[in-house]
Short mmCIF file of C-alpha atoms in Angstrom, two decimals:
data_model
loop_
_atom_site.label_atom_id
_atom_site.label_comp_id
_atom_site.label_asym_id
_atom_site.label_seq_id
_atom_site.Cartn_x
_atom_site.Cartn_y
_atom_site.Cartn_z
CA UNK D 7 28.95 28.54 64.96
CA UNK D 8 31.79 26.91 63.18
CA UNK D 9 31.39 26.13 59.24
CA UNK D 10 30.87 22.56 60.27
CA UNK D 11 28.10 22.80 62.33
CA UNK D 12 26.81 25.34 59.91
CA UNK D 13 27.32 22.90 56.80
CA UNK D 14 25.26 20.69 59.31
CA UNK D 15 22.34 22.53 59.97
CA UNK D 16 21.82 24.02 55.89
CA UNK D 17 21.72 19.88 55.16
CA UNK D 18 19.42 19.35 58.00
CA UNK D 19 16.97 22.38 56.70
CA UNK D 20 17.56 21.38 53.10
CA UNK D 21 15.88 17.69 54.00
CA UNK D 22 13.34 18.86 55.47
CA UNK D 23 12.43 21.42 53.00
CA UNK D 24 12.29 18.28 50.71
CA UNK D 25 9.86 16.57 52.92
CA UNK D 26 7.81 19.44 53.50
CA UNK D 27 7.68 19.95 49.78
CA UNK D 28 6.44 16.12 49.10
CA UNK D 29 3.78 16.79 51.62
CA UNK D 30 2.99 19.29 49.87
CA UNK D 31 2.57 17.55 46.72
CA UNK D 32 1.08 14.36 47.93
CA UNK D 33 -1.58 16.81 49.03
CA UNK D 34 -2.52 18.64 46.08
CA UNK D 35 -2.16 15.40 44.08
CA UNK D 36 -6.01 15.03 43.95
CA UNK D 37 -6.29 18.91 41.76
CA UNK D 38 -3.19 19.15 39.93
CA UNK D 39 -0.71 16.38 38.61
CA UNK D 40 2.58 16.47 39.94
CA UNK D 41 4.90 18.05 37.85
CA UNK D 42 8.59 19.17 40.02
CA UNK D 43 10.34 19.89 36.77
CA UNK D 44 7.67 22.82 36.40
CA UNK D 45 7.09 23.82 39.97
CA UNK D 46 10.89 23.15 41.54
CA UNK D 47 13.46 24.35 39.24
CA UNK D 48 16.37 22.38 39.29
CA UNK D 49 18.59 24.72 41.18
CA UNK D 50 16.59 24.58 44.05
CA UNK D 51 17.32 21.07 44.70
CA UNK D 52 20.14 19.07 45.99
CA UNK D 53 20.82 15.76 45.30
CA UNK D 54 19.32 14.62 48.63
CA UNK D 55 16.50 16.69 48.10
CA UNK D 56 15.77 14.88 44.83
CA UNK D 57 15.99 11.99 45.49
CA UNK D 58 13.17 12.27 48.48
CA UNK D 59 10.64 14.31 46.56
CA UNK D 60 11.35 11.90 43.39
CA UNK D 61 10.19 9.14 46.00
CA UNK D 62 7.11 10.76 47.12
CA UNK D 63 6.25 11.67 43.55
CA UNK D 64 6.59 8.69 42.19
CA UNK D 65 4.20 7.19 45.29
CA UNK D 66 2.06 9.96 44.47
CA UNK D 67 1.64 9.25 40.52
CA UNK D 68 0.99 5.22 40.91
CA UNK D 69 -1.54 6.03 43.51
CA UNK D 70 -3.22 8.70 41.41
CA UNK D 71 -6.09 7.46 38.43
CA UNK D 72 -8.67 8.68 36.61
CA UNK D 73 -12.03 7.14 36.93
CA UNK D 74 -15.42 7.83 34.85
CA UNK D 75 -18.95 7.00 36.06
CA UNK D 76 -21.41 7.41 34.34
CA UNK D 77 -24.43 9.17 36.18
CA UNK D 78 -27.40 10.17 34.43
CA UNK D 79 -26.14 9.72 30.95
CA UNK D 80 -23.18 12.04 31.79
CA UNK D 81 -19.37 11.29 32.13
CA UNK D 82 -18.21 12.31 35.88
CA UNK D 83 -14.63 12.52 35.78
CA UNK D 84 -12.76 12.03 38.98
CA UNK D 85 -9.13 11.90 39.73
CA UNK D 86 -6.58 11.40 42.95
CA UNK D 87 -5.13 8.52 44.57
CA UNK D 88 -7.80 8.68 47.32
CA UNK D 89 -11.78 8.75 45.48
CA UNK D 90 -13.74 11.61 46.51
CA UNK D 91 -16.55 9.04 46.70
CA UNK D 92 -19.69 9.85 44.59
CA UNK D 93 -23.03 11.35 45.32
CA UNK D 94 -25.00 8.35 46.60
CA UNK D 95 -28.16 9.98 46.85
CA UNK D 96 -27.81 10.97 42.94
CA UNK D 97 -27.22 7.54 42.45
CA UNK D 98 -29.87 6.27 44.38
CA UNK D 99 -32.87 8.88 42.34
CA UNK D 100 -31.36 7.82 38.86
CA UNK D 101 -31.28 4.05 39.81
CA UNK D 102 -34.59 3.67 41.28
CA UNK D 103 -35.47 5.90 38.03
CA UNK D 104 -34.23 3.40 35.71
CA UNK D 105 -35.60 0.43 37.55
CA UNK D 106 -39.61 2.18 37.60
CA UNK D 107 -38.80 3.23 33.96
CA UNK D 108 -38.03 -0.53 33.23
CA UNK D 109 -40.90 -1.83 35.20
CA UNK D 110 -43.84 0.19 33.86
CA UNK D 111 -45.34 0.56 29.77
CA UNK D 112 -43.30 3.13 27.72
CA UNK D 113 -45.94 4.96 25.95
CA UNK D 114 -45.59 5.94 22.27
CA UNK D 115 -44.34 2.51 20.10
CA UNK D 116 -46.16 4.05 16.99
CA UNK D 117 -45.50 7.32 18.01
CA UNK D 118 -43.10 7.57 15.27
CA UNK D 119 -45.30 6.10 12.34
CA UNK D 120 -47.44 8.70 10.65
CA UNK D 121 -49.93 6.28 9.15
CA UNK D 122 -51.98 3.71 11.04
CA UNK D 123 -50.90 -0.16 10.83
CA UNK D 124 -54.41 -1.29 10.33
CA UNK D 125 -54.86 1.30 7.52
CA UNK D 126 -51.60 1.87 6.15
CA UNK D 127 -53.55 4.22 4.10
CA UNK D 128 -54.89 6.18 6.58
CA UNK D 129 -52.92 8.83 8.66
CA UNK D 130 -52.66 7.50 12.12
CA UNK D 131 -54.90 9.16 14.94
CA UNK D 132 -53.04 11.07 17.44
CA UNK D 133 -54.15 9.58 20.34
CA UNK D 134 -53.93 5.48 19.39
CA UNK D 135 -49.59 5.54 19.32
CA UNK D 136 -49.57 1.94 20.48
CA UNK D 137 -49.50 2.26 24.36
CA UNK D 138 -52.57 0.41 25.14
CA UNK D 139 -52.76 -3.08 24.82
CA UNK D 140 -54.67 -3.65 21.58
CA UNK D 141 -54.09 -0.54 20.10
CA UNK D 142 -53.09 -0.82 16.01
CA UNK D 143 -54.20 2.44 14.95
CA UNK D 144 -57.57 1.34 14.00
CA UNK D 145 -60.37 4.02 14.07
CA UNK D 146 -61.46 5.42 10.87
CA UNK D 147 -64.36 7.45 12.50
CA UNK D 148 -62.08 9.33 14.95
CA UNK D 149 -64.16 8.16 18.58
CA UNK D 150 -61.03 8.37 20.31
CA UNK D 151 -60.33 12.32 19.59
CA UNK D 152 -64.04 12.97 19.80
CA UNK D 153 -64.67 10.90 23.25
CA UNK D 154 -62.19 9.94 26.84
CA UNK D 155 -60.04 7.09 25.35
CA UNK D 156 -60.41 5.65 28.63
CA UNK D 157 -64.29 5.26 28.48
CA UNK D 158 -64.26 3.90 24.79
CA UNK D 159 -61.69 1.10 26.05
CA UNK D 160 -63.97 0.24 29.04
CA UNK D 161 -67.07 -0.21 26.67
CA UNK D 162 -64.97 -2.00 23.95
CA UNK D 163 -63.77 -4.38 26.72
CA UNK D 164 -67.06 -5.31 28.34
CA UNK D 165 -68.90 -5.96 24.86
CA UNK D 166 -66.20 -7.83 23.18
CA UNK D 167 -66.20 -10.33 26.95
CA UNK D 168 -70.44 -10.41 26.16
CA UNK D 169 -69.61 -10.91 22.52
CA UNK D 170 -67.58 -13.82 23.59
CA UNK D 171 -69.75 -15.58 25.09
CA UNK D 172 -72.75 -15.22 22.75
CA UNK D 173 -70.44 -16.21 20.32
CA UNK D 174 -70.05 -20.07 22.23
CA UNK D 175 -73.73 -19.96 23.55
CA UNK D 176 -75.77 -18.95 20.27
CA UNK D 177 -74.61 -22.28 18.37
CA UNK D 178 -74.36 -24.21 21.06
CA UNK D 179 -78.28 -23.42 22.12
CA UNK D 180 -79.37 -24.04 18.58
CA UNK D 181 -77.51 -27.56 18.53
CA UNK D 182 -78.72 -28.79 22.08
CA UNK D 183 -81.66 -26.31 23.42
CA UNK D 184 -85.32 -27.94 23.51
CA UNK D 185 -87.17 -26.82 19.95
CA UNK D 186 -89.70 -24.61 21.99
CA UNK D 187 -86.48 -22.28 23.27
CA UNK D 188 -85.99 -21.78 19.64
CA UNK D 189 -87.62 -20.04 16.43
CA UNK D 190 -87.67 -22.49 13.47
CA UNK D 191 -84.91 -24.00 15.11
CA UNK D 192 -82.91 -20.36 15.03
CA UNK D 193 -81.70 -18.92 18.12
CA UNK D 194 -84.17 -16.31 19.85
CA UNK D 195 -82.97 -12.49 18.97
CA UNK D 196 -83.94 -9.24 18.27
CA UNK D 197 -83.67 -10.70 14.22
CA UNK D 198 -85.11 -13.85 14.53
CA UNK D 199 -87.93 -12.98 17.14
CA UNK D 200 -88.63 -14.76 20.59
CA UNK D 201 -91.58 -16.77 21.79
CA UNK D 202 -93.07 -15.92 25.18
CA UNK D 203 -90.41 -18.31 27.26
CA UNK D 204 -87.22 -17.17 25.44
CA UNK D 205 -88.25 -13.41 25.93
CA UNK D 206 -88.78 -14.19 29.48
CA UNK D 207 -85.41 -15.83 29.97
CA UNK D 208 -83.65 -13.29 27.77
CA UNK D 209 -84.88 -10.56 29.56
CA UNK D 210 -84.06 -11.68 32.98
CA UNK D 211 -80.43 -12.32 31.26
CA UNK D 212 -80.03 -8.71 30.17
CA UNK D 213 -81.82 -7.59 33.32
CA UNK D 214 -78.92 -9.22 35.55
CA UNK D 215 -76.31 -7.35 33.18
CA UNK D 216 -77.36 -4.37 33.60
CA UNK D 217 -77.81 -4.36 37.70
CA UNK D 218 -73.67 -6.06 37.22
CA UNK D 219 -72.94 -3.08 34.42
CA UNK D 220 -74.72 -0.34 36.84
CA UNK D 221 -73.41 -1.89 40.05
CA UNK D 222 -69.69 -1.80 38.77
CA UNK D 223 -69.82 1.12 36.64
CA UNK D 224 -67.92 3.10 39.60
CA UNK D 225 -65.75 0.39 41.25
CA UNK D 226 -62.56 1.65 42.82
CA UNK D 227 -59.79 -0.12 41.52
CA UNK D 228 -57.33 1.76 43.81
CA UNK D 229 -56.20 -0.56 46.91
CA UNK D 230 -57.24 -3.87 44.81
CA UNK D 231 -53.90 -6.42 43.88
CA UNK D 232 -54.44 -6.01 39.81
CA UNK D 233 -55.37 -1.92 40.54
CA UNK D 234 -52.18 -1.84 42.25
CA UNK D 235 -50.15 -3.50 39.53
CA UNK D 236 -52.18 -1.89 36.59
CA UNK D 237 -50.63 1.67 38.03
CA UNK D 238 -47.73 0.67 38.17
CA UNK D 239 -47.39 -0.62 34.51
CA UNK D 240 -49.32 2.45 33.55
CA UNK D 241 -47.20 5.07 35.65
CA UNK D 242 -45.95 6.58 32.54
CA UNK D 243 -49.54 7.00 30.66
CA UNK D 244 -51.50 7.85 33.01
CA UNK D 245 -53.32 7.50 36.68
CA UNK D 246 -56.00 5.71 35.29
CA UNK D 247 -55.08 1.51 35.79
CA UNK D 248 -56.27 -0.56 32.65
CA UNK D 249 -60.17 -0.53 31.36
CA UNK D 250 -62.06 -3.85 32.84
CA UNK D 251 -60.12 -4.22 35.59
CA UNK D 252 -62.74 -6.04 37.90
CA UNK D 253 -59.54 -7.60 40.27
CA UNK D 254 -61.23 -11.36 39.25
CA UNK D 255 -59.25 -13.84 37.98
CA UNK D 256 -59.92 -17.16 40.06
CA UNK D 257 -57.79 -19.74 38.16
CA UNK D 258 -54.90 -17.05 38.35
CA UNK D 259 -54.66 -17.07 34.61
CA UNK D 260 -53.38 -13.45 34.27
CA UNK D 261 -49.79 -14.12 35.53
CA UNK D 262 -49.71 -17.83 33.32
CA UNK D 263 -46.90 -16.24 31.35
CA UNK D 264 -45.10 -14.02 33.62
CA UNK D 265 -46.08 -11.67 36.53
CA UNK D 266 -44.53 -8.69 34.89
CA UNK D 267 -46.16 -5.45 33.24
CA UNK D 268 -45.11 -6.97 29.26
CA UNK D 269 -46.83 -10.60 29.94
CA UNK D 270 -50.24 -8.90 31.81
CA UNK D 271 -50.20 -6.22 28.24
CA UNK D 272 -49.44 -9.63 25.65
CA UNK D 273 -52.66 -11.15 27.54
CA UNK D 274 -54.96 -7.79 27.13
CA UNK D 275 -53.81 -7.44 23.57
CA UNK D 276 -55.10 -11.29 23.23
CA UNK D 277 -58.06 -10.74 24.97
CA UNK D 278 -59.30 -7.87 23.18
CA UNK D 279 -58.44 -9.19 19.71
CA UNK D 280 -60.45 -12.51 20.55
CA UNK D 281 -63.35 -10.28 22.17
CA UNK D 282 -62.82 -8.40 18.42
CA UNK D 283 -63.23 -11.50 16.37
CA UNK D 284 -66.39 -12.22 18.77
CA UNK D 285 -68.15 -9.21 18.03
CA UNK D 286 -67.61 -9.83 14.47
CA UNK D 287 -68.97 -13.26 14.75
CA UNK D 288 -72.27 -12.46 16.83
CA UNK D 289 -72.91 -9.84 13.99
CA UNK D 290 -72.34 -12.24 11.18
CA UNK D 291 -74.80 -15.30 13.04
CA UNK D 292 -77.46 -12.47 13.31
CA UNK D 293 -77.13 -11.29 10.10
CA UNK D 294 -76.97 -14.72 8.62
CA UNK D 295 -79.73 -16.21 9.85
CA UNK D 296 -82.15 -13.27 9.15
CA UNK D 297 -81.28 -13.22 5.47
CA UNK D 298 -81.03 -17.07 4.90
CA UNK D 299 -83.77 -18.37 7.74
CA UNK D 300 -81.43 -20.99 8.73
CA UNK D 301 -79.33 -21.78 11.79
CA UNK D 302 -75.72 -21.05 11.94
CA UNK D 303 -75.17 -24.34 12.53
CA UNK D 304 -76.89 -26.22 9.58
CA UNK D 305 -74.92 -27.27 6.66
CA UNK D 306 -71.92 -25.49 8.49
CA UNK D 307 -68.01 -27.50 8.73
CA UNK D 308 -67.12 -25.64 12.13
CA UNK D 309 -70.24 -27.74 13.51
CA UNK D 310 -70.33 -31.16 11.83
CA UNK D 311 -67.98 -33.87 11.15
CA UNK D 312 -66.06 -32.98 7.65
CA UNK D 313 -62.38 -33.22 6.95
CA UNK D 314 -62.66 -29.93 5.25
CA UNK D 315 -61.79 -28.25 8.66
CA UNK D 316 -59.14 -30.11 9.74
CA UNK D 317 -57.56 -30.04 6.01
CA UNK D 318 -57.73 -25.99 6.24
CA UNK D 319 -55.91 -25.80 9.34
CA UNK D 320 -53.29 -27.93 8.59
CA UNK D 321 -52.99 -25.77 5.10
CA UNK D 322 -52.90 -22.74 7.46
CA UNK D 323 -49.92 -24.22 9.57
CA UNK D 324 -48.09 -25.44 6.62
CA UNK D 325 -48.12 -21.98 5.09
CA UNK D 326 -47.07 -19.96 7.94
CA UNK D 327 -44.06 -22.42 8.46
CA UNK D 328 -43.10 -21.71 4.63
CA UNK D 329 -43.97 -18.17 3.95
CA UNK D 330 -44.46 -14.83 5.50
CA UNK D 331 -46.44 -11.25 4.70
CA UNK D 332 -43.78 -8.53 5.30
CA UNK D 333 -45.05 -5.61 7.53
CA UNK D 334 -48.28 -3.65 6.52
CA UNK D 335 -46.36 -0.49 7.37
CA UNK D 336 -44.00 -1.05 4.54
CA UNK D 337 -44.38 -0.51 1.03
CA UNK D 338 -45.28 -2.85 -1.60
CA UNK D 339 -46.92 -5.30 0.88
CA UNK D 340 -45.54 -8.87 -0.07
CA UNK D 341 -45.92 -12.50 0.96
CA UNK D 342 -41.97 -14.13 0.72
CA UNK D 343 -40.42 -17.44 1.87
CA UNK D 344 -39.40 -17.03 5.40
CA UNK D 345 -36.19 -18.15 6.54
CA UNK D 346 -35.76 -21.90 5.48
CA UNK D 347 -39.06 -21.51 3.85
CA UNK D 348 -38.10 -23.15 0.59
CA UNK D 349 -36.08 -25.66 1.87
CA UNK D 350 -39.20 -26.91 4.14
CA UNK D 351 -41.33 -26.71 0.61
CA UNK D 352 -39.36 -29.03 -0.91
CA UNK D 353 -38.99 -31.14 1.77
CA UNK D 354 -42.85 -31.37 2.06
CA UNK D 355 -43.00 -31.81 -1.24
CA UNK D 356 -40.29 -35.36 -0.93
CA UNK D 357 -42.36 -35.88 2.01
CA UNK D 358 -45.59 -36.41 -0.08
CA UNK D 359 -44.19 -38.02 -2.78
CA UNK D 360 -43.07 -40.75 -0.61
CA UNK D 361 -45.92 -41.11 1.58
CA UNK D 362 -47.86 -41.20 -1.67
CA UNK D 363 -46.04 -44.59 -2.44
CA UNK D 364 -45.66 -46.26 0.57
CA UNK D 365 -50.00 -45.42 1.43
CA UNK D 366 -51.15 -47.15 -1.81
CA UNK D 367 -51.22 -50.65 0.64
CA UNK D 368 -52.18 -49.31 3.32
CA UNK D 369 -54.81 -47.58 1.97
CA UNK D 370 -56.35 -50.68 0.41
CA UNK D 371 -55.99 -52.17 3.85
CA UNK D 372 -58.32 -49.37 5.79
CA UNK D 373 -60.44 -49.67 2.50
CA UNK D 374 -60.73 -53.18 3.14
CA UNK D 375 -61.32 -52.70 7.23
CA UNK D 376 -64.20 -49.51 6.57
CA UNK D 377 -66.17 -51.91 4.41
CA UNK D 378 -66.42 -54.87 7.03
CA UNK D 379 -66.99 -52.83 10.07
CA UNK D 380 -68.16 -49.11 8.73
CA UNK D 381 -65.84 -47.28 10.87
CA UNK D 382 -65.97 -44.07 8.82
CA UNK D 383 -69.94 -44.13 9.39
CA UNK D 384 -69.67 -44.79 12.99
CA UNK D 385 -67.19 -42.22 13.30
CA UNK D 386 -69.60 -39.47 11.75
CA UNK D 387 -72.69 -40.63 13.06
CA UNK D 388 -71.22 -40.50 16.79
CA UNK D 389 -71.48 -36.42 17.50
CA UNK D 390 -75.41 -36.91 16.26
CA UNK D 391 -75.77 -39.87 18.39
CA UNK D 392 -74.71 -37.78 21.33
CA UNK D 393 -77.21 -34.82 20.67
CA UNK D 394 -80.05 -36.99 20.30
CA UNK D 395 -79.56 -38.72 23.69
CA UNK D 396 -78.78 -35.02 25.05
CA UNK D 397 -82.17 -33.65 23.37
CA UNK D 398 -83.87 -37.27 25.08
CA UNK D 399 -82.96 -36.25 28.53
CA UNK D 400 -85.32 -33.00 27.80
CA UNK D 401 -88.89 -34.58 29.01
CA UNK D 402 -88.00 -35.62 32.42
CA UNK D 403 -87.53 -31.25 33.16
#
């Protein structure tokens, strides 16, 4: 071999040493960084050689990046020019996870209160932490850690649905009913006594409620459309659906503000406070007409013409656009302006004031009018009118 050829053959082996060693960095890129001041020394490399793995290493580092996901709350760092690709089936379990978490009740909203919100006063039971639809905190004779929660909800349910509907039908049978369905004009109860017709009728009525009360007392709700979606929004509670679940809602009602598990719990919670008020009610007729011996409805402004009804609840709306009670939960209890509250007082307050002026003619004018016609009299007289000719219709059944 001369020197030439020999010269030739070192250059030859010395470029492709330099290739070989790019491959091997390009390679290993995805582990380590690429560092040929640390791994090459200097002396090791011709100019050649340099300038090819300086190529491939500079290739290598604008390829290479470092990426976080985020997979189950924790930071997955990955690096290398080409992605390792991630653990779909990981990904998969934690998003269908998330998306069940987000589509059921997350139990324990009061879990963090120690005292209940009905009763600020009084420590709040363990097993009312706001879950259930309803559910304030409210039992000062501890049923629900004596007795199943789920059976106390089911009872509370199906009297406070009776409750409202005694609540409708006891003034409305004392206003229109025949006088022999009634005693001394009272509704027929257990208070106020029955003659032999309205025990017959009211015993047939709580005769058919309790064949419907033992008849459903064990229905499946499991396979039904509102059993299906009650488990679901109560995945994270419990097995157990939602108390008076009887899968009927015929004028689809339940889904009128969303068909999601947060609008079918804001129409329970209304539900059972309504069937609340109810029972209340029904207790207070009872009670009132035994002590007093009048109807409910005599001498009473939610059942006669007045303008004292209409005058409170337009007082009630006024003052919940103007002012506010700040959480019970929070101590002092207060009532404060709510935002823009003042501002709207005064401007009611203009408001009148000008009215007050500008009515003084017009007032005289509908003074003038209710004299020549009596339109205020016809007005009141119209609602007894319509009774009467109700009550009329009575002899020809």
């Amino acid at each position: 071999l001369t020197h030439q050829n020999l010269f030739g053959k070192r250059k030859k082996m010395k470029i492709s040493a330099a290739a070989f060693l790019a491959l091997l960095v390009s390679k290993s890129a995805a582990f380590t960084a690429p560092s040929l001041s640390v791994q090459y020394g200097a002396s090791a490399l011709s100019a050649a050689t340099l300038d090819v793995a300086e190529e491939s290493a500079a290739k290598v580092a604008a390829t290479s990046d470092v990426k976080e996901q985020m997979v189950s709350g924790e930071a997955v760092i990955m690096k290398g020019g080409v992605e390792e690709g991630m653990n779909t089936d990981l990904e998969w379990q934690v998003k269908a996870a998330a998306e069940k978490k987000d589509d059921s009740i997350t139990p324990g909203r009061y879990a963090d209160m120690e005292n209940s919100i009905a009763l600020p006063f009084l420590p709040r039971p363990a097993t009312l932490d706001g879950t259930h639809a309803g559910d304030f905190g409210f039992d000062p004779l501890g049923f629900s850690e004596k007795f199943d929660l789920y059976t106390m909800q089911e009872a509370e349910i199906r009297h406070a649905r009776l409750a409202m509907l005694a609540v409708i039908g006891w003034p409305l049978s004392e206003l229109i009913a025949p006088d022999w369905m009634l005693q001394h004009g009272c509704a027929p109860s257990v208070l106020n006594g029955f003659n032999p017709v309205s025990f017959l009728a009211t015993a047939a009525a709580f005769g058919a409620f309790g064949f419907f009360e033992f008849k459903t007392s064990l229905r499946r709700q499991a396979g039904t459309e509102f059993g299906e979606k009650h488990r679901q929004d109560m995945s994270q509670v419990w097995d157990l659906g939602v108390a008076g679940d009887y899968n009927w809602d015929p004028a689809n009602l339940y889904s009128v503000f969303g068909d999601d598990y947060k609008s079918r719990k804001g129409l329970r919670e209304v539900e059972i406070s309504h069937g609340r008020s109810a029972m209340l009610g029904i207790t207070a007729f009872a009670l009132w007409e035994k002590l007093t011996g009048h109807p409910i409805v005599e001498n009473s402004m939610f059942f006669h013409p007045n303008l004292l009804l209409p005058a409170l609840f337009i007082g009630y709306v006024a003052w919940n656009e103007i002012y506010e009670i700040t959480p019970l939960n929070e101590y002092p209890i207060q009532i404060q302006y709510k935002n823009e509250g003042e501002m709207k007082l005064e401007r009611l307050k203009d408001a009148v004031k000008s009215a007050a002026k500008k009515s003084e003619s017009q007032t005289a004018f509908l003074k003038e009018k209710d004299e020549e016609y009596g339109i205020t009299t016809k007005l009141f007289a119209a609602p007894g009118k319509a009774i009467e000719a109700a009550k009329s219709t009575y002899k020809y059944w």
